[in-house]
Structure formats: structure tokens, C-alpha cells
XYZ file of C-alpha atoms in Angstrom:
303
model
C -129.923 98.006 -14.660
C -130.157 98.353 -18.414
C -133.915 97.256 -18.265
C -134.336 99.657 -15.282
C -132.664 102.531 -17.798
C -135.187 101.855 -20.440
C -137.936 102.550 -18.531
C -137.784 106.024 -18.404
C -136.385 108.460 -20.890
C -135.695 110.877 -18.045
C -133.324 108.708 -16.861
C -130.759 110.628 -19.272
C -130.903 113.469 -16.799
C -130.155 111.486 -13.502
C -127.289 110.707 -12.572
C -125.980 106.981 -11.749
C -124.270 106.272 -8.315
C -121.252 104.794 -7.782
C -119.368 103.164 -4.876
C -115.540 102.638 -4.249
C -113.478 101.262 -1.601
C -111.926 103.607 1.161
C -108.459 103.978 0.308
C -104.911 105.544 1.653
C -105.415 108.961 0.456
C -105.783 111.282 3.014
C -106.288 115.252 2.161
C -106.458 114.484 -1.113
C -106.366 117.122 -3.893
C -109.245 119.995 -4.981
C -111.925 118.722 -6.241
C -112.310 117.939 -9.861
C -108.744 118.580 -10.575
C -108.181 114.839 -11.054
C -111.079 114.876 -14.006
C -113.626 112.149 -14.136
C -113.695 108.783 -15.303
C -113.498 108.918 -19.554
C -115.740 106.298 -21.032
C -112.314 104.297 -21.455
C -111.529 104.320 -17.622
C -108.553 106.814 -17.098
C -108.945 110.034 -15.783
C -109.713 113.326 -17.919
C -113.063 114.343 -19.885
C -115.724 112.175 -20.952
C -114.286 110.976 -24.125
C -110.541 111.982 -24.144
C -107.635 111.366 -21.450
C -106.146 114.004 -19.226
C -102.289 113.611 -17.777
C -103.284 113.980 -14.554
C -103.348 110.886 -12.576
C -106.902 110.055 -11.007
C -108.351 109.764 -7.190
C -107.891 111.771 -4.546
C -103.989 110.466 -3.809
C -101.189 113.010 -3.785
C -97.366 112.170 -3.126
C -96.715 109.016 -1.169
C -100.437 107.969 -1.376
C -102.565 105.353 -3.058
C -106.464 106.191 -3.902
C -109.152 104.643 -5.790
C -112.445 105.636 -7.621
C -115.065 103.892 -9.090
C -117.459 105.207 -12.061
C -120.738 104.630 -13.498
C -122.262 105.967 -16.435
C -124.878 105.723 -19.103
C -125.423 107.302 -22.923
C -127.791 107.891 -25.015
C -128.078 108.977 -28.533
C -130.589 108.750 -31.253
C -130.262 104.990 -32.297
C -127.362 103.395 -29.493
C -127.196 103.394 -25.918
C -123.724 102.935 -23.775
C -123.341 101.530 -20.422
C -119.685 101.738 -18.444
C -118.770 100.710 -15.398
C -115.001 101.237 -14.374
C -112.500 101.061 -11.815
C -109.326 102.959 -11.102
C -106.153 103.208 -8.584
C -103.664 106.397 -8.689
C -100.340 105.649 -6.852
C -97.757 109.020 -5.829
C -99.257 111.285 -8.157
C -97.485 109.282 -10.691
C -98.545 106.377 -11.643
C -102.817 105.229 -12.935
C -104.189 102.092 -13.496
C -107.595 101.008 -14.777
C -110.402 98.762 -15.865
C -113.307 99.448 -17.906
C -116.345 97.334 -19.218
C -118.706 99.004 -21.423
C -121.794 97.589 -23.079
C -123.390 99.266 -26.146
C -126.785 98.440 -27.740
C -126.698 98.757 -31.004
C -130.377 99.493 -31.780
C -131.667 99.691 -35.033
C -127.828 98.561 -36.639
C -128.178 95.294 -34.638
C -131.594 94.647 -35.681
C -130.620 95.239 -39.421
C -127.135 93.157 -39.286
C -128.414 89.855 -37.459
C -131.804 90.488 -36.754
C -134.884 91.282 -34.618
C -133.364 89.793 -31.051
C -130.725 93.091 -31.610
C -127.138 92.703 -30.453
C -124.746 94.267 -27.550
C -121.239 94.939 -28.059
C -119.097 94.115 -25.182
C -115.550 95.717 -24.659
C -113.027 95.482 -21.694
C -110.186 98.127 -21.654
C -107.245 97.941 -19.273
C -105.560 101.017 -18.970
C -102.106 102.392 -17.466
C -100.880 105.918 -17.496
C -97.466 107.141 -16.476
C -96.919 111.167 -15.423
C -93.619 112.018 -16.898
C -92.821 115.564 -15.862
C -94.988 118.342 -14.918
C -97.842 119.664 -12.639
C -100.816 120.590 -14.124
C -101.810 122.852 -10.925
C -98.750 123.175 -8.778
C -96.689 125.007 -11.121
C -99.182 127.603 -11.679
C -96.190 130.397 -12.602
C -94.989 128.142 -15.134
C -96.477 127.345 -18.922
C -95.221 124.171 -18.696
C -97.629 121.512 -18.488
C -97.968 118.042 -17.033
C -97.272 115.429 -19.453
C -98.457 111.891 -19.448
C -98.133 108.833 -21.282
C -100.787 106.019 -21.281
C -101.596 102.506 -22.971
C -104.674 101.287 -23.265
C -105.362 97.736 -24.004
C -108.898 97.081 -25.641
C -110.742 93.549 -25.976
C -113.912 93.195 -28.153
C -117.028 90.834 -27.836
C -118.968 91.500 -30.856
C -121.261 88.582 -30.794
C -122.895 87.551 -33.941
C -121.106 90.749 -35.469
C -117.937 88.784 -35.193
C -118.061 87.454 -38.932
C -118.858 90.734 -40.315
C -115.883 92.300 -39.112
C -113.975 89.664 -40.122
C -114.946 89.919 -43.145
C -113.786 93.704 -43.101
C -110.732 92.489 -41.753
C -111.348 93.873 -38.499
C -109.510 92.273 -35.241
C -111.210 92.142 -32.123
C -108.156 93.452 -29.893
C -106.423 96.617 -30.106
C -103.946 98.749 -28.028
C -104.136 102.532 -28.255
C -101.096 104.520 -27.042
C -101.240 108.250 -26.244
C -99.493 111.343 -24.860
C -101.465 113.695 -22.923
C -100.602 117.570 -21.758
C -102.500 119.319 -19.411
C -102.755 122.893 -17.689
C -104.862 124.255 -15.445
C -104.121 128.335 -15.186
C -105.401 128.841 -11.824
C -105.953 132.675 -12.052
C -108.591 132.347 -14.986
C -109.657 129.135 -14.037
C -109.113 127.400 -17.185
C -107.960 124.287 -18.248
C -106.699 123.227 -21.593
C -105.500 119.598 -22.532
C -104.382 117.789 -25.843
C -103.909 114.378 -26.590
C -101.846 112.435 -29.249
C -103.030 108.848 -29.664
C -101.713 105.992 -32.048
C -105.167 104.130 -32.533
C -106.185 101.319 -35.077
C -109.683 101.740 -32.929
C -113.090 101.569 -35.298
C -115.460 104.064 -33.052
C -113.709 103.783 -30.150
C -112.876 99.900 -30.795
C -116.807 98.918 -30.755
C -116.152 98.243 -34.584
C -112.820 96.333 -34.101
C -109.500 97.446 -34.979
C -108.003 98.318 -38.533
C -109.831 97.140 -41.568
C -109.872 96.616 -45.210
C -109.319 100.425 -45.850
C -106.677 101.152 -43.482
C -104.886 98.403 -41.346
C -102.081 100.786 -39.741
C -101.845 102.961 -36.577
C -102.937 106.272 -37.377
C -102.267 109.566 -34.994
C -105.352 111.066 -33.764
C -105.952 114.513 -32.100
C -108.049 115.109 -29.087
C -108.409 118.417 -27.098
C -110.275 119.498 -23.802
C -111.251 123.241 -22.567
C -112.524 123.409 -19.237
C -113.770 126.214 -17.313
C -113.943 126.565 -13.219
C -117.124 128.656 -12.676
C -116.288 127.924 -9.037
C -114.030 125.270 -6.951
C -116.839 122.660 -6.983
C -118.296 123.497 -10.652
C -117.143 123.232 -14.543
C -118.330 123.624 -17.711
C -116.314 122.753 -20.789
C -116.179 120.690 -24.266
C -114.121 118.270 -25.677
C -113.300 116.942 -29.665
C -111.816 114.087 -30.812
C -110.570 112.876 -34.160
C -111.362 109.369 -35.195
C -110.042 107.322 -37.902
C -111.744 105.915 -40.916
C -110.704 102.217 -41.318
C -113.594 100.523 -42.688
C -115.198 100.642 -45.979
C -118.414 99.619 -47.210
C -119.644 101.427 -50.699
C -123.411 102.083 -50.525
C -125.444 104.265 -52.683
C -124.894 106.956 -50.329
C -121.135 106.575 -50.113
C -119.064 104.774 -47.243
C -121.729 102.904 -45.033
C -119.426 102.373 -42.083
C -118.209 105.958 -42.195
C -116.539 107.414 -39.044
C -117.110 110.748 -38.120
C -115.100 113.250 -35.009
C -116.868 112.907 -31.176
C -117.664 115.962 -29.289
C -119.513 116.660 -26.136
C -120.326 119.839 -24.070
C -120.365 119.074 -20.596
C -121.068 119.961 -17.198
C -119.397 118.658 -13.852
C -120.006 119.384 -10.153
C -118.265 117.827 -7.193
C -120.757 118.217 -4.111
C -117.976 116.748 -1.921
C -114.246 115.995 -2.710
C -115.025 112.241 -2.817
C -118.096 112.736 -5.375
C -118.306 114.371 -8.672
C -121.487 114.104 -11.272
C -120.988 114.649 -14.838
C -123.700 115.502 -17.330
C -122.903 116.158 -21.120
C -124.515 116.690 -24.505
C -122.860 114.328 -27.079
C -122.291 114.546 -30.977
C -120.833 111.269 -31.856
C -121.119 112.226 -35.750
C -122.143 108.973 -37.983
C -122.230 105.439 -36.793
C -123.165 102.975 -39.309
C -124.886 105.222 -41.580
C -125.783 102.665 -44.052
C -128.335 101.521 -41.006
C -129.030 104.774 -39.685
C -130.332 106.626 -43.016
C -126.746 108.396 -42.508
C -128.065 110.620 -39.303
C -125.651 112.352 -36.674
C -125.739 110.346 -33.155
C -126.459 113.342 -30.582
C -127.566 112.744 -27.160
C -126.750 112.784 -23.747
C -124.531 110.978 -21.398
C -124.364 111.200 -17.586
C -121.945 109.952 -15.083
C -120.952 109.711 -11.218
C -117.856 108.897 -9.767
C -116.771 107.891 -6.115
C -112.797 108.840 -5.116
C -110.803 108.245 -2.799
């Protein structure tokens, strides 16, 4: 898949296909109200989880979803495959596998063969109270708590990460509050995450600058243009746990992640998403300090 994607630059504007087994959900939810699969596998926006439980399953139903996505910035490429199960509109389980082509950074650090970083994320989410959609006459949002356990396969970069006191495993815990205001068609979400992850885990967890959990805020706003089309933006703060002094400052600086997205649901079971992303500086010591901006495309099939 990776080689095919690299053959054409316009692949950034195409939408990946996704497949899922037929589940036990019947009528399902309003399209797009369960969000899409985030880069970490859980239901939400592209880079932050929402309080909604994913899939088309409603109360007393079991649903499934699968997602494929591809992102490309100035110096990096990322592919993600994920599956998700939602039960009773209360509990969600997710599994995601990510592969990051480190581009110039990998070639600088380990040689001309380059380096792929691989990460597996196992997630679980429970909706505690509230309903982001049905309680339209109330300001009470849906509130969920979630956990994501991440394991990084850093390959030849592992000795470098160990020298920086970064671990190859970590667990994030988060609380998300989401509300959809039906009349204006506006969705708002706020997430508070306790994390040690460096660049979402691709550079390990904790490090020589800080090895304690930090609380990071994440925000999403989406506007429903019509029932099957939404546009929005997200902002996610990142911790700065690694320190590498270089003439231009910290060569391992991490910045906040941002995106602008458009999501379209041609049917209640299929959603397609495209986004402009800005991940800020990622290992600026090897990328001349430039921001990593680019595109992200995703396709999800859900039942």
C-alpha cells in the first residue's frame, strides 16, 4: 500500500477504502454524529477524541467500524488502520496500528535506509452521562472517560530514545465533553488528557526534560453544513518532554497540532474525510526547524 501511495502526489487528495464486518446495529444514528475514527482509533475528530461512542449502534446494539487513513507533511508520511466496536451507546473499544515514515529525520539518524516507526494503540472509552444529541434542550454535554495504551516499535531509533530516558510504552487517560447544538448545527468538544507521549508516542513517552504526566487540552469545533456534510477545526496541545540542545535551540521541540477538516457521509455507513494539518516542528534539528504541514485523508465504514 505504501509504495502505491508514494507513486502519485495526488494520492493525498484521494480517499482510502475501508471495510468492516456486518454488525448487529439496525437503524443506527444520524450520519456523522458519531464522529470519525481519530488517528488513535477512537471515535472523534482526526486528532482528538470526542465523548460520542463510535459506530452506528444505538442502545442495546453492538456495532463495528473500520478505518484507513493516510497523511503527508513536508517531511513525514503516516498510515493508520483501525477497528472499533461500540456497545449500547455506552462503551467503545478500539485498536489502531500506525506507521510513520520518518523521511529525512530517519535518514539523518540511522542512515540512507531510513526508518519507519510503528505504534499500536489499544483504547477503551465509557460514556459516563449526558447525550450530545438527544438532550438538545439542555446545555449538558455528553461526558466520557477513556484510556489509550500505546506501544512503540522504534527499530534502530530505540537506543537514541533510551539515551533520552524515553520509554517505548505509555498510557494516556482522557476526559471528553461533547455537545451538538441541533438548531445551528454546531458541535463543540473539549478533551483533557493526562499523557507522557512525545509526538503522540512516535518519539516514546517521557524523557530527559520531563518524565511526569502532564494535562494537555484538546478542542474541536464542527459545523454541519447539511446532514451529510460537516466542516471544522481542531487544536491539540502537546507536551515537551525531550531536550536536545542545538545551536538553534531545542532540536526535539514539539508544538501543538492543528487541523481544518471536511467530512462527507455519502451513506449512513460510509464517511470520507479530508483535512489540512499543521503539526508544527517535529525534530527540527533534522528538518531545519520548518513546520510540518500537509494533508490527511480518511475513509471509514461503520455499522
